[in-house]
Amino acid sequence: VSTYHRPIPAPAPVVAAQDLERAMAGFLARHQPRTLATYRQKLRVFADWLGVDFGQLPAVLLERGPAGSTIAVEEFRAHLIATLAPRPGQGRGRGDRPAPATVNGYLAPIRSLVDFLRRLHLCQWRLAVEDERVVTYRDTRGPGIDAVRQLRRATSAASDPRIATRDAAITALLSDLALRRGELLALNVVDAECDSKGRPVRLHILGKGRLDAEGLTIPPRTAAMLHAWLDIRRRLDAAPSGRRDTRPLFV
């Protein structure tokens, strides 16, 4: 008589609802504000498609398990491809499909949420869902020097001199420091490091995927434009109490 017994798989752990709520809160707390806003929006679309409340996503994924969750996400992918409208310039030659990066933007937060639940030992599996294939090459030559000069000249056309000064500083920073739009919009007044005479010399940028800011030296001509805007900006409203001036740099 054989003494071998096939091991019985352990049942899925029963997790208290309050622990799942804390897990969801912990997952969202890990992300920077811009990423958090994007993840919330994408996960809400997924939850609405499943017909469940946004806060119930961890419980639903754990209940469905690896196979059920993977099937659901693949069905969600097909739903996105069939219903998302391509942006201008997209879709040609692909049957009017949305761009792969657009679809992947919805899959990434779901995969990230499952990975977070796994790190909390709430599950022992990963979401086996691959991204849509993306062609990584893009034309990064930019608009060219002449176009940048035209853009800078256009900033002086504003009827309000305060707006003209602001726009001149914005276009100079974008072109001279190669900032992303999100990096520029996230700047606070305190991020402009000034010398003893109040003239900006460095700009502290929180780059994409970074937790600590990076200091960039400002060229003299751009520093003069930013200095002119700071003189206007500081008078628009009162600075907050404390050592850090957290007012948005550009308003």
PDB file of N, CA and C in Angstrom, residues 8 41 60 69 89-90 100 157 181:
ATOM      1  N   ILE A   8      -2.672  18.633  -0.198  1.00  0.00           N
ATOM      2  CA  ILE A   8      -3.890  19.388  -0.435  1.00  0.00           C
ATOM      3  C   ILE A   8      -3.534  20.868  -0.429  1.00  0.00           C
ATOM      4  N   GLN A  41      -7.883  57.321 -11.141  1.00  0.00           N
ATOM      5  CA  GLN A  41      -8.802  57.409 -12.279  1.00  0.00           C
ATOM      6  C   GLN A  41      -8.861  56.086 -13.038  1.00  0.00           C
ATOM      7  N   VAL A  60     -11.959  41.864  -4.383  1.00  0.00           N
ATOM      8  CA  VAL A  60     -12.412  41.206  -5.608  1.00  0.00           C
ATOM      9  C   VAL A  60     -11.269  40.448  -6.271  1.00  0.00           C
ATOM     10  N   SER A  69      -8.627  36.631 -12.014  1.00  0.00           N
ATOM     11  CA  SER A  69      -8.201  38.019 -12.157  1.00  0.00           C
ATOM     12  C   SER A  69      -7.555  38.254 -13.519  1.00  0.00           C
ATOM     13  N   GLY A  89      -4.385  61.739 -34.623  1.00  0.00           N
ATOM     14  CA  GLY A  89      -3.140  61.186 -35.151  1.00  0.00           C
ATOM     15  C   GLY A  89      -2.926  59.732 -34.819  1.00  0.00           C
ATOM     16  N   GLN A  90      -3.749  59.153 -33.937  1.00  0.00           N
ATOM     17  CA  GLN A  90      -3.623  57.745 -33.581  1.00  0.00           C
ATOM     18  C   GLN A  90      -4.671  56.930 -34.343  1.00  0.00           C
ATOM     19  N   PRO A 100      -1.190  51.842 -27.994  1.00  0.00           N
ATOM     20  CA  PRO A 100      -0.823  50.845 -26.979  1.00  0.00           C
ATOM     21  C   PRO A 100      -0.513  51.462 -25.624  1.00  0.00           C
ATOM     22  N   ALA A 157       3.387  89.387 -26.564  1.00  0.00           N
ATOM     23  CA  ALA A 157       2.150  89.897 -27.152  1.00  0.00           C
ATOM     24  C   ALA A 157       1.012  89.977 -26.145  1.00  0.00           C
ATOM     25  N   ARG A 181       6.485  69.208 -18.940  1.00  0.00           N
ATOM     26  CA  ARG A 181       5.398  70.099 -18.525  1.00  0.00           C
ATOM     27  C   ARG A 181       4.997  69.845 -17.077  1.00  0.00           C
TER      28      ARG A 181
END
